[in-house]
Amino acid sequence: NPLKNAKEKQHKGHYLAKTVQVVPHITDAIQEWVERVAQQPVKGTAKPQVCIVELGGTIGDIEGMAFVEGFRQFQFKVKRENFCCAHVSLVPMPKATGEAKTKPTQASVRELRGLGLSPDLIVCRSEKPIGNEVKEKISNFCHVATEQVICIHDLSSIYHVPLLMEEHGVVDFLVKRLELNIPNPRPSSLMKRWRDLAHRVDTIHDPVNIALVGKYTKLEDAYASVAKALQHAAIASGYKLNLEFIDASHLEKQTKTEEPAKYHDAWMKLVSSKGVIVPGGFGSRGIEGKINACEWCRTNNTPVLGICLGLQAMVIEFARNVLKLEDANSTEVDPTTKHPLVIDMPEHHPGDMGGTMRLGKRTTLFKEGDSIIKKLYRNPKSVSERHRHRYEVNPKYVAALEEKGLKFVGYDADKERMEIMEYPQHRYYVATQFHPEYLSRPLKPSPPFLGLILAAKKSPRSLH
């Protein structure tokens, strides 16, 4: 977070008591952030040749002005041959005429230039393919060559977009524009795998019904990474994902009394699903609903994957109903609980919800012996996944939980934090404290998600 970095520098006296301003302090922090991230290895220890940075929003938005200015300065700093600006613009086609309108693109490019950035590539988003005359018009009014104007129209799936961009010569343009020394810029093996993936997406029809029990389901984009990870796993397994969103609070007894229709609808969705995912979140709202969902999955042998808060809900449910600790809870929800199964982390300080979380990519060690999740990862000694949490399973209760059959098969490098949990007696009762969805890719689905999809459609033996 560039703003946070600038604030920390101010506290450390880096600015020598000067007033911290958007320019140059925040814009400098943005540039430093980009340079630092651009040096992080993608594969092994080799540094990447290209770093793609998405600047979201609309040109002219006040929220993005500092970033636009930061990139304007950055462009001058690294020189033209090391900076390429691709501008994505909507080309609407009103149904009344069906004619592609270029005025919005002309206006946005003009405003972008006024802020000091000139697009090297204009990507036109449209409902249908646009003709050469429209491209030439945009080229003429936006001062770019015709080959620098490409159209990405609506396709059967998003996985066809890279193939369409390749057809438009985007790869060759970037290699030439950035003066990249790449002998084979379009590896045939990779593109073949991607074409196969896009074709598979269009031809799979066998559905797999998964229910997502979350806290923020009013805005489904809140779980975009989880939904994409499920989709990656479903495609790799040969199934079409049918994802149902369930508001966790609708599974609680209070909703049954106050809004019985919502309660009934939520439980019908849960019962009819073949697999359930309980993702992360913060706060007490909906936690009892998540715990109820975990209990139903455990007692009905329905495959379930818990992530972050999902793991904590599964542990609390097990403690209440198997260990018979009726008061079991998280200190986040009930600070006075007699049985704190989930506690705040040692580095957490109350009052600073975002600044003291356990963040970033960290190593998780596997316990010796076999486990479903270890096999899904192809039996490594450890894995590196990204974290975003402040609470953990209380180590004092681990022995009691394991004695009743719940197994913690992965922990942190210090062997203090429990990071992977499973219930071997169950078809697929797996949870992770980390967020495996963040590293899921279309051609490399996340193992925990893959396990959930396979368990939802096949027998448990398919996982072994």
Short mmCIF file of C-alpha atoms in Angstrom, two decimals:
data_model
loop_
_atom_site.label_atom_id
_atom_site.label_comp_id
_atom_site.label_asym_id
_atom_site.label_seq_id
_atom_site.Cartn_x
_atom_site.Cartn_y
_atom_site.Cartn_z
CA ASN A 1 0.00 0.00 0.00
CA PRO A 2 1.82 3.16 -1.20
CA LEU A 3 -0.12 5.41 1.18
CA LYS A 4 0.79 3.21 4.14
CA ASN A 5 4.45 3.15 3.05
CA ALA A 6 4.55 6.94 2.86
CA LYS A 7 2.95 7.17 6.30
CA GLU A 8 5.52 4.77 7.78
CA LYS A 9 8.36 6.76 6.23
CA GLN A 10 6.96 9.92 7.79
CA HIS A 11 6.88 8.27 11.23
CA LYS A 12 10.48 7.14 10.80
CA GLY A 13 11.61 10.66 9.92
CA HIS A 14 12.45 9.82 6.32
CA TYR A 15 10.96 13.12 5.09
CA LEU A 16 12.78 15.21 7.73
CA ALA A 17 9.58 16.66 9.23
CA LYS A 18 8.34 17.94 5.86
CA THR A 19 4.62 17.96 5.13
CA VAL A 20 3.66 14.72 3.36
CA GLN A 21 2.00 15.58 0.04
CA VAL A 22 0.45 13.61 -2.80
CA VAL A 23 3.21 14.96 -5.05
CA PRO A 24 5.98 13.98 -4.60
CA HIS A 25 5.67 11.67 -1.58
CA ILE A 26 2.67 9.50 -2.53
CA THR A 27 3.61 9.40 -6.22
CA ASP A 28 7.17 8.41 -5.30
CA ALA A 29 5.82 5.64 -3.05
CA ILE A 30 3.71 4.34 -5.95
CA GLN A 31 6.76 4.19 -8.22
CA GLU A 32 8.86 2.47 -5.56
CA TRP A 33 6.09 -0.08 -5.05
CA VAL A 34 5.96 -0.88 -8.79
CA GLU A 35 9.74 -1.22 -9.02
CA ARG A 36 9.84 -3.52 -6.00
CA VAL A 37 7.06 -5.80 -7.22
CA ALA A 38 8.55 -5.92 -10.72
CA GLN A 39 11.70 -7.54 -9.32
CA GLN A 40 9.93 -10.44 -7.63
CA PRO A 41 10.67 -13.80 -9.33
CA VAL A 42 7.80 -15.50 -11.11
CA LYS A 43 9.49 -18.83 -11.70
CA GLY A 44 12.45 -19.96 -9.63
CA THR A 45 14.89 -17.14 -9.02
CA ALA A 46 14.84 -15.48 -12.44
CA LYS A 47 13.49 -11.93 -12.52
CA PRO A 48 10.55 -11.24 -14.87
CA GLN A 49 11.11 -9.35 -18.10
CA VAL A 50 7.74 -7.59 -18.06
CA CYS A 51 5.53 -6.39 -15.21
CA ILE A 52 1.85 -5.74 -15.97
CA VAL A 53 0.15 -3.17 -13.75
CA GLU A 54 -3.61 -2.59 -13.96
CA LEU A 55 -4.78 0.94 -13.25
CA GLY A 56 -8.52 0.44 -12.75
CA GLY A 57 -11.37 2.89 -12.83
CA THR A 58 -12.06 5.63 -15.37
CA ILE A 59 -9.64 8.30 -16.49
CA GLY A 60 -10.52 11.45 -14.58
CA ASP A 61 -11.65 9.68 -11.39
CA ILE A 62 -10.31 11.61 -8.42
CA GLU A 63 -9.42 8.33 -6.66
CA GLY A 64 -6.92 7.44 -9.37
CA MET A 65 -5.29 10.82 -9.99
CA ALA A 66 -2.28 10.10 -7.77
CA PHE A 67 -1.65 6.86 -9.67
CA VAL A 68 -1.97 8.52 -13.07
CA GLU A 69 0.53 11.17 -12.01
CA GLY A 70 2.79 8.50 -10.54
CA PHE A 71 2.83 6.59 -13.82
CA ARG A 72 3.38 9.80 -15.80
CA GLN A 73 6.53 10.41 -13.78
CA PHE A 74 7.48 6.74 -13.96
CA GLN A 75 7.24 6.76 -17.76
CA PHE A 76 9.74 9.63 -17.93
CA LYS A 77 11.97 7.98 -15.33
CA VAL A 78 12.37 4.57 -17.00
CA LYS A 79 12.38 5.91 -20.60
CA ARG A 80 9.94 5.22 -23.40
CA GLU A 81 11.39 1.84 -24.43
CA ASN A 82 10.64 0.45 -20.97
CA PHE A 83 7.07 1.71 -20.60
CA CYS A 84 4.00 0.80 -22.63
CA CYS A 85 0.53 2.20 -21.97
CA ALA A 86 -2.49 0.14 -23.08
CA HIS A 87 -5.79 1.99 -22.78
CA VAL A 88 -9.01 -0.07 -22.57
CA SER A 89 -12.08 1.81 -23.75
CA LEU A 90 -15.72 0.92 -24.30
CA VAL A 91 -17.08 1.28 -27.83
CA PRO A 92 -20.87 1.16 -27.33
CA MET A 93 -23.26 -0.04 -30.01
CA PRO A 94 -26.76 1.35 -29.36
CA LYS A 95 -29.45 -1.17 -30.31
CA ALA A 96 -31.41 1.53 -32.12
CA THR A 97 -28.70 1.96 -34.76
CA GLY A 98 -26.20 -0.85 -34.23
CA GLU A 99 -23.47 1.66 -35.09
CA ALA A 100 -20.22 1.66 -33.13
CA LYS A 101 -19.75 4.97 -31.31
CA THR A 102 -16.16 6.20 -30.97
CA LYS A 103 -16.77 9.48 -29.10
CA PRO A 104 -16.27 7.94 -25.61
CA THR A 105 -12.90 6.56 -26.71
CA GLN A 106 -11.86 9.86 -28.27
CA ALA A 107 -12.80 11.74 -25.10
CA SER A 108 -11.02 9.35 -22.72
CA VAL A 109 -7.83 9.34 -24.81
CA ARG A 110 -7.90 13.14 -24.99
CA GLU A 111 -8.24 13.35 -21.19
CA LEU A 112 -5.51 10.74 -20.70
CA ARG A 113 -3.16 12.79 -22.87
CA GLY A 114 -4.05 15.89 -20.90
CA LEU A 115 -2.80 14.09 -17.79
CA GLY A 116 0.52 13.30 -19.43
CA LEU A 117 0.06 9.71 -20.65
CA SER A 118 -0.25 8.72 -24.30
CA PRO A 119 -1.66 5.27 -25.15
CA ASP A 120 0.57 2.97 -27.19
CA LEU A 121 -2.27 0.49 -27.60
CA ILE A 122 -6.01 1.16 -27.60
CA VAL A 123 -8.10 -1.88 -26.71
CA CYS A 124 -11.72 -1.38 -27.74
CA ARG A 125 -14.33 -3.38 -25.83
CA SER A 126 -17.47 -3.90 -27.83
CA GLU A 127 -20.46 -6.17 -28.07
CA LYS A 128 -19.67 -7.18 -31.65
CA PRO A 129 -16.52 -7.01 -33.82
CA ILE A 130 -15.86 -3.53 -35.18
CA GLY A 131 -14.93 -2.88 -38.78
CA ASN A 132 -11.75 -1.40 -40.22
CA GLU A 133 -13.45 1.95 -40.82
CA VAL A 134 -14.09 2.30 -37.08
CA LYS A 135 -10.48 1.40 -36.31
CA GLU A 136 -9.27 3.96 -38.83
CA LYS A 137 -11.50 6.60 -37.27
CA ILE A 138 -10.11 5.90 -33.80
CA SER A 139 -6.60 5.85 -35.25
CA ASN A 140 -7.11 9.23 -36.89
CA PHE A 141 -8.70 11.00 -33.90
CA CYS A 142 -6.53 9.39 -31.22
CA HIS A 143 -3.21 9.74 -33.04
CA VAL A 144 -2.17 6.07 -33.07
CA ALA A 145 -1.44 3.69 -35.93
CA THR A 146 -4.28 1.44 -37.10
CA GLU A 147 -2.42 -1.68 -35.94
CA GLN A 148 -2.34 -0.17 -32.45
CA VAL A 149 -6.13 -0.26 -32.28
CA ILE A 150 -7.53 -3.70 -31.48
CA CYS A 151 -11.05 -4.86 -30.77
CA ILE A 152 -12.02 -7.34 -28.08
CA HIS A 153 -15.68 -8.16 -28.62
CA ASP A 154 -17.92 -10.35 -26.49
CA LEU A 155 -16.88 -14.00 -26.71
CA SER A 156 -18.30 -17.31 -25.53
CA SER A 157 -15.87 -17.27 -22.59
CA ILE A 158 -13.12 -15.06 -21.20
CA TYR A 159 -10.59 -17.78 -22.02
CA HIS A 160 -10.85 -16.91 -25.73
CA VAL A 161 -9.58 -13.36 -25.11
CA PRO A 162 -5.83 -14.20 -25.07
CA LEU A 163 -6.29 -16.13 -28.32
CA LEU A 164 -8.04 -13.17 -29.93
CA MET A 165 -5.29 -10.82 -28.74
CA GLU A 166 -2.70 -13.12 -30.28
CA GLU A 167 -4.59 -13.03 -33.58
CA HIS A 168 -4.47 -9.22 -33.46
CA GLY A 169 -0.67 -9.34 -33.13
CA VAL A 170 -0.47 -7.93 -29.61
CA VAL A 171 2.47 -10.16 -28.67
CA ASP A 172 4.55 -9.07 -31.66
CA PHE A 173 3.69 -5.42 -31.00
CA LEU A 174 4.80 -5.61 -27.35
CA VAL A 175 8.04 -7.41 -28.23
CA LYS A 176 8.88 -4.67 -30.72
CA ARG A 177 7.60 -1.77 -28.60
CA LEU A 178 9.48 -2.80 -25.43
CA GLU A 179 12.52 -4.03 -27.36
CA LEU A 180 12.31 -7.45 -25.70
CA ASN A 181 14.98 -9.99 -26.45
CA ILE A 182 12.68 -13.00 -26.62
CA PRO A 183 13.61 -15.61 -29.25
CA ASN A 184 10.21 -17.33 -29.12
CA PRO A 185 7.61 -14.80 -27.94
CA ARG A 186 4.72 -17.16 -28.67
CA PRO A 187 5.56 -20.63 -27.31
CA SER A 188 3.49 -23.09 -29.33
CA SER A 189 3.12 -25.57 -26.46
CA LEU A 190 1.64 -22.96 -24.12
CA MET A 191 -0.75 -21.59 -26.73
CA LYS A 192 -1.86 -25.12 -27.62
CA ARG A 193 -2.67 -25.79 -23.97
CA TRP A 194 -4.60 -22.53 -23.82
CA ARG A 195 -6.56 -23.36 -26.99
CA ASP A 196 -7.43 -26.75 -25.53
CA LEU A 197 -8.58 -25.00 -22.35
CA ALA A 198 -10.81 -22.56 -24.26
CA HIS A 199 -12.28 -25.42 -26.30
CA ARG A 200 -12.90 -27.47 -23.15
CA VAL A 201 -14.79 -24.57 -21.55
CA ASP A 202 -17.11 -24.43 -24.57
CA THR A 203 -17.79 -28.16 -24.67
CA ILE A 204 -18.23 -29.25 -21.04
CA HIS A 205 -21.85 -29.60 -19.94
CA ASP A 206 -21.83 -31.93 -16.92
CA PRO A 207 -22.64 -29.61 -13.99
CA VAL A 208 -21.15 -29.65 -10.50
CA ASN A 209 -23.25 -27.83 -7.91
CA ILE A 210 -21.23 -25.98 -5.28
CA ALA A 211 -22.64 -23.75 -2.53
CA LEU A 212 -20.62 -20.82 -1.19
CA VAL A 213 -21.62 -19.89 2.36
CA GLY A 214 -20.36 -16.35 2.86
CA LYS A 215 -20.90 -13.05 4.65
CA TYR A 216 -20.70 -10.69 1.69
CA THR A 217 -22.91 -12.46 -0.86
CA LYS A 218 -24.88 -9.31 -1.74
CA LEU A 219 -21.87 -8.39 -3.84
CA GLU A 220 -20.72 -11.59 -5.53
CA ASP A 221 -17.53 -9.89 -6.71
CA ALA A 222 -16.40 -9.98 -3.07
CA TYR A 223 -15.62 -13.65 -3.71
CA ALA A 224 -14.20 -13.23 -7.22
CA SER A 225 -10.94 -15.06 -6.44
CA VAL A 226 -12.79 -17.97 -4.80
CA ALA A 227 -15.24 -18.24 -7.71
CA LYS A 228 -12.40 -18.19 -10.26
CA ALA A 229 -10.46 -20.85 -8.34
CA LEU A 230 -13.56 -23.06 -8.30
CA GLN A 231 -14.00 -22.50 -12.01
CA HIS A 232 -10.36 -23.40 -12.72
CA ALA A 233 -10.74 -26.65 -10.77
CA ALA A 234 -14.08 -27.51 -12.39
CA ILE A 235 -12.74 -26.96 -15.91
CA ALA A 236 -9.63 -29.06 -15.19
CA SER A 237 -11.90 -31.85 -13.91
CA GLY A 238 -14.22 -31.66 -16.91
CA TYR A 239 -17.26 -30.12 -15.21
CA LYS A 240 -19.32 -26.97 -15.61
CA LEU A 241 -19.45 -24.99 -12.37
CA ASN A 242 -22.86 -24.09 -10.99
CA LEU A 243 -22.12 -21.83 -8.03
CA GLU A 244 -24.86 -20.89 -5.55
CA PHE A 245 -24.25 -18.03 -3.11
CA ILE A 246 -25.76 -18.43 0.36
CA ASP A 247 -25.84 -15.64 2.94
CA ALA A 248 -24.47 -17.28 6.09
CA SER A 249 -26.83 -15.30 8.33
CA HIS A 250 -29.81 -16.87 6.54
CA LEU A 251 -28.81 -20.28 7.96
CA GLU A 252 -29.22 -19.08 11.54
CA LYS A 253 -32.19 -19.75 13.85
CA GLN A 254 -32.91 -16.04 14.21
CA THR A 255 -33.63 -15.81 10.46
CA LYS A 256 -35.98 -18.80 10.75
CA THR A 257 -38.11 -16.75 13.14
CA GLU A 258 -37.84 -13.35 11.47
CA GLU A 259 -37.64 -14.28 7.76
CA PRO A 260 -38.65 -17.94 7.31
CA ALA A 261 -38.70 -17.71 3.50
CA LYS A 262 -35.02 -16.69 3.36
CA TYR A 263 -34.16 -19.37 5.93
CA HIS A 264 -35.90 -22.08 3.89
CA ASP A 265 -34.36 -20.92 0.61
CA ALA A 266 -30.84 -20.87 2.09
CA TRP A 267 -31.14 -24.37 3.52
CA MET A 268 -32.62 -25.71 0.27
CA LYS A 269 -29.59 -24.39 -1.62
CA LEU A 270 -27.22 -25.94 0.92
CA VAL A 271 -28.94 -29.34 0.97
CA SER A 272 -29.13 -29.57 -2.83
CA SER A 273 -25.43 -28.81 -3.34
CA LYS A 274 -22.85 -31.52 -3.98
CA GLY A 275 -20.05 -29.57 -2.34
CA VAL A 276 -19.70 -26.56 -0.05
CA ILE A 277 -17.07 -23.89 0.37
CA VAL A 278 -16.87 -21.68 3.46
CA PRO A 279 -14.55 -18.72 2.65
CA GLY A 280 -12.92 -16.13 4.88
CA GLY A 281 -14.25 -12.99 6.49
CA PHE A 282 -14.10 -10.76 9.54
CA GLY A 283 -16.43 -10.10 12.46
CA SER A 284 -19.23 -11.95 14.22
CA ARG A 285 -22.07 -11.49 11.71
CA GLY A 286 -22.96 -14.77 10.02
CA ILE A 287 -20.47 -16.87 11.98
CA GLU A 288 -23.22 -19.06 13.50
CA GLY A 289 -24.61 -19.67 10.03
CA LYS A 290 -21.19 -20.83 8.85
CA ILE A 291 -20.91 -23.12 11.87
CA ASN A 292 -24.37 -24.58 11.09
CA ALA A 293 -23.31 -25.22 7.49
CA CYS A 294 -20.13 -26.97 8.67
CA GLU A 295 -22.14 -29.18 11.03
CA TRP A 296 -24.51 -30.17 8.25
CA CYS A 297 -21.62 -31.03 5.92
CA ARG A 298 -19.83 -33.07 8.58
CA THR A 299 -22.89 -35.07 9.65
CA ASN A 300 -24.12 -35.66 6.09
CA ASN A 301 -20.72 -36.50 4.56
CA THR A 302 -20.97 -33.60 2.11
CA PRO A 303 -17.59 -32.42 0.75
CA VAL A 304 -16.58 -29.06 2.21
CA LEU A 305 -13.58 -26.76 1.94
CA GLY A 306 -13.02 -24.13 4.62
CA ILE A 307 -10.74 -21.15 4.08
CA CYS A 308 -9.43 -18.88 6.85
CA LEU A 309 -12.58 -18.11 8.88
CA GLY A 310 -14.02 -21.27 7.32
CA LEU A 311 -11.35 -23.36 9.05
CA GLN A 312 -12.08 -21.62 12.32
CA ALA A 313 -15.83 -22.26 11.96
CA MET A 314 -15.17 -25.96 11.30
CA VAL A 315 -12.98 -26.23 14.40
CA ILE A 316 -15.54 -24.46 16.60
CA GLU A 317 -18.34 -26.70 15.30
CA PHE A 318 -16.31 -29.84 15.97
CA ALA A 319 -15.47 -28.67 19.49
CA ARG A 320 -19.11 -27.91 20.29
CA ASN A 321 -20.67 -31.07 18.91
CA VAL A 322 -17.93 -33.71 19.24
CA LEU A 323 -15.86 -32.49 22.20
CA LYS A 324 -19.12 -31.27 23.82
CA LEU A 325 -17.65 -27.85 24.63
CA GLU A 326 -20.92 -25.95 24.23
CA ASP A 327 -19.32 -22.56 24.92
CA ALA A 328 -16.58 -23.07 22.29
CA ASN A 329 -16.05 -19.94 20.23
CA SER A 330 -13.56 -17.48 18.77
CA THR A 331 -12.32 -14.58 20.86
CA GLU A 332 -13.11 -12.41 17.84
CA VAL A 333 -16.80 -13.23 18.38
CA ASP A 334 -16.90 -13.74 22.16
CA PRO A 335 -13.87 -12.40 24.07
CA THR A 336 -15.21 -13.92 27.32
CA THR A 337 -15.78 -17.49 26.07
CA LYS A 338 -14.71 -20.24 28.48
CA HIS A 339 -13.36 -22.31 25.60
CA PRO A 340 -11.45 -20.04 23.16
CA LEU A 341 -10.87 -22.47 20.29
CA VAL A 342 -9.72 -19.59 18.08
CA ILE A 343 -7.53 -16.83 19.48
CA ASP A 344 -5.97 -13.64 18.20
CA MET A 345 -2.41 -13.92 16.98
CA PRO A 346 0.49 -12.79 19.20
CA GLU A 347 1.43 -9.93 16.87
CA HIS A 348 -2.11 -8.55 16.82
CA HIS A 349 -2.88 -5.36 18.71
CA PRO A 350 -6.56 -4.41 19.26
CA GLY A 351 -7.72 -1.35 17.40
CA ASP A 352 -5.59 -1.86 14.28
CA MET A 353 -7.62 -4.28 12.17
CA GLY A 354 -5.57 -4.11 8.99
CA GLY A 355 -2.05 -3.28 10.08
CA THR A 356 -1.25 -6.34 12.16
CA MET A 357 -2.61 -9.17 10.05
CA ARG A 358 -0.52 -12.15 9.05
CA LEU A 359 -0.09 -11.23 5.41
CA GLY A 360 1.68 -12.49 2.32
CA LYS A 361 3.19 -15.67 1.01
CA ARG A 362 4.42 -18.02 3.73
CA THR A 363 5.66 -21.59 3.98
CA THR A 364 3.45 -24.35 5.37
CA LEU A 365 5.11 -27.61 6.43
CA PHE A 366 3.31 -30.92 6.00
CA LYS A 367 3.20 -33.36 8.88
CA GLU A 368 4.87 -36.69 8.12
CA GLY A 369 2.51 -39.36 6.84
CA ASP A 370 -0.31 -39.45 4.33
CA SER A 371 -3.15 -36.98 4.01
CA ILE A 372 -5.65 -36.09 1.29
CA ILE A 373 -4.45 -32.52 0.97
CA LYS A 374 -0.81 -33.58 0.80
CA LYS A 375 -1.59 -35.97 -2.04
CA LEU A 376 -3.45 -33.23 -3.89
CA TYR A 377 -0.28 -31.13 -3.69
CA ARG A 378 1.67 -34.19 -5.02
CA ASN A 379 3.34 -35.09 -1.71
CA PRO A 380 5.77 -32.20 -1.12
CA LYS A 381 7.40 -31.49 2.22
CA SER A 382 6.01 -27.96 2.20
CA VAL A 383 3.94 -25.49 0.19
CA SER A 384 3.95 -21.70 -0.08
CA GLU A 385 0.56 -19.99 -0.04
CA ARG A 386 -0.71 -16.50 0.71
CA HIS A 387 -2.16 -15.51 4.08
CA ARG A 388 -4.54 -12.82 5.26
CA HIS A 389 -5.74 -13.36 8.81
CA ARG A 390 -5.33 -12.31 12.44
CA TYR A 391 -6.71 -15.34 14.32
CA GLU A 392 -5.55 -18.94 14.69
CA VAL A 393 -6.56 -22.23 16.27
CA ASN A 394 -5.67 -22.24 19.96
CA PRO A 395 -2.72 -24.67 20.37
CA LYS A 396 -4.07 -25.72 23.77
CA TYR A 397 -6.99 -27.54 22.12
CA VAL A 398 -5.11 -29.23 19.27
CA ALA A 399 -4.43 -32.47 21.16
CA ALA A 400 -8.07 -32.82 22.25
CA LEU A 401 -9.32 -32.18 18.71
CA GLU A 402 -6.93 -34.71 17.20
CA GLU A 403 -7.85 -37.31 19.80
CA LYS A 404 -11.42 -37.19 18.47
CA GLY A 405 -10.30 -37.57 14.85
CA LEU A 406 -9.75 -34.04 13.55
CA LYS A 407 -6.22 -33.89 12.12
CA PHE A 408 -3.94 -30.90 11.62
CA VAL A 409 -1.66 -32.00 8.79
CA GLY A 410 0.05 -28.67 8.07
CA TYR A 411 1.59 -25.98 10.25
CA ASP A 412 3.85 -22.96 9.97
CA ALA A 413 7.65 -23.06 9.99
CA ASP A 414 7.67 -22.65 13.80
CA LYS A 415 5.13 -25.48 14.19
CA GLU A 416 2.97 -23.20 16.32
CA ARG A 417 0.14 -22.23 13.97
CA MET A 418 -2.19 -24.89 12.54
CA GLU A 419 -2.63 -24.14 8.84
CA ILE A 420 -4.17 -27.25 7.24
CA MET A 421 -6.90 -29.39 8.78
CA GLU A 422 -8.81 -32.44 7.60
CA TYR A 423 -11.16 -35.08 8.98
CA PRO A 424 -10.05 -38.46 7.54
CA GLN A 425 -13.33 -40.19 8.41
CA HIS A 426 -15.16 -37.79 6.11
CA ARG A 427 -15.43 -37.84 2.33
CA TYR A 428 -13.70 -34.45 2.03
CA TYR A 429 -13.63 -32.28 5.14
CA VAL A 430 -10.63 -30.04 4.49
CA ALA A 431 -9.71 -26.53 5.59
CA THR A 432 -6.77 -24.17 5.24
CA GLN A 433 -5.85 -21.11 7.27
CA PHE A 434 -4.19 -19.63 4.16
CA HIS A 435 -6.01 -18.53 1.00
CA PRO A 436 -5.24 -21.05 -1.78
CA GLU A 437 -7.51 -19.20 -4.22
CA TYR A 438 -4.93 -16.44 -4.68
CA LEU A 439 -2.45 -18.71 -6.49
CA SER A 440 -4.98 -20.61 -8.59
CA ARG A 441 -4.47 -20.31 -12.35
CA PRO A 442 -6.52 -21.54 -15.35
CA LEU A 443 -3.79 -24.00 -16.37
CA LYS A 444 -2.80 -24.81 -12.78
CA PRO A 445 -5.85 -25.03 -10.49
CA SER A 446 -5.42 -24.85 -6.73
CA PRO A 447 -5.14 -28.38 -5.21
CA PRO A 448 -7.63 -27.81 -2.33
CA PHE A 449 -10.25 -26.56 -4.82
CA LEU A 450 -9.49 -29.44 -7.18
CA GLY A 451 -10.05 -31.85 -4.30
CA LEU A 452 -13.43 -30.29 -3.51
CA ILE A 453 -14.64 -30.61 -7.10
CA LEU A 454 -13.44 -34.22 -7.41
CA ALA A 455 -15.03 -35.18 -4.10
CA ALA A 456 -18.30 -33.49 -5.11
CA LYS A 457 -18.54 -35.51 -8.33
CA LYS A 458 -16.70 -38.74 -7.60
CA SER A 459 -16.09 -41.24 -4.84
CA PRO A 460 -13.55 -40.45 -2.10
CA ARG A 461 -11.23 -43.04 -3.62
CA SER A 462 -10.65 -40.75 -6.59
CA LEU A 463 -8.62 -38.51 -4.28
CA HIS A 464 -6.20 -41.23 -3.21
#
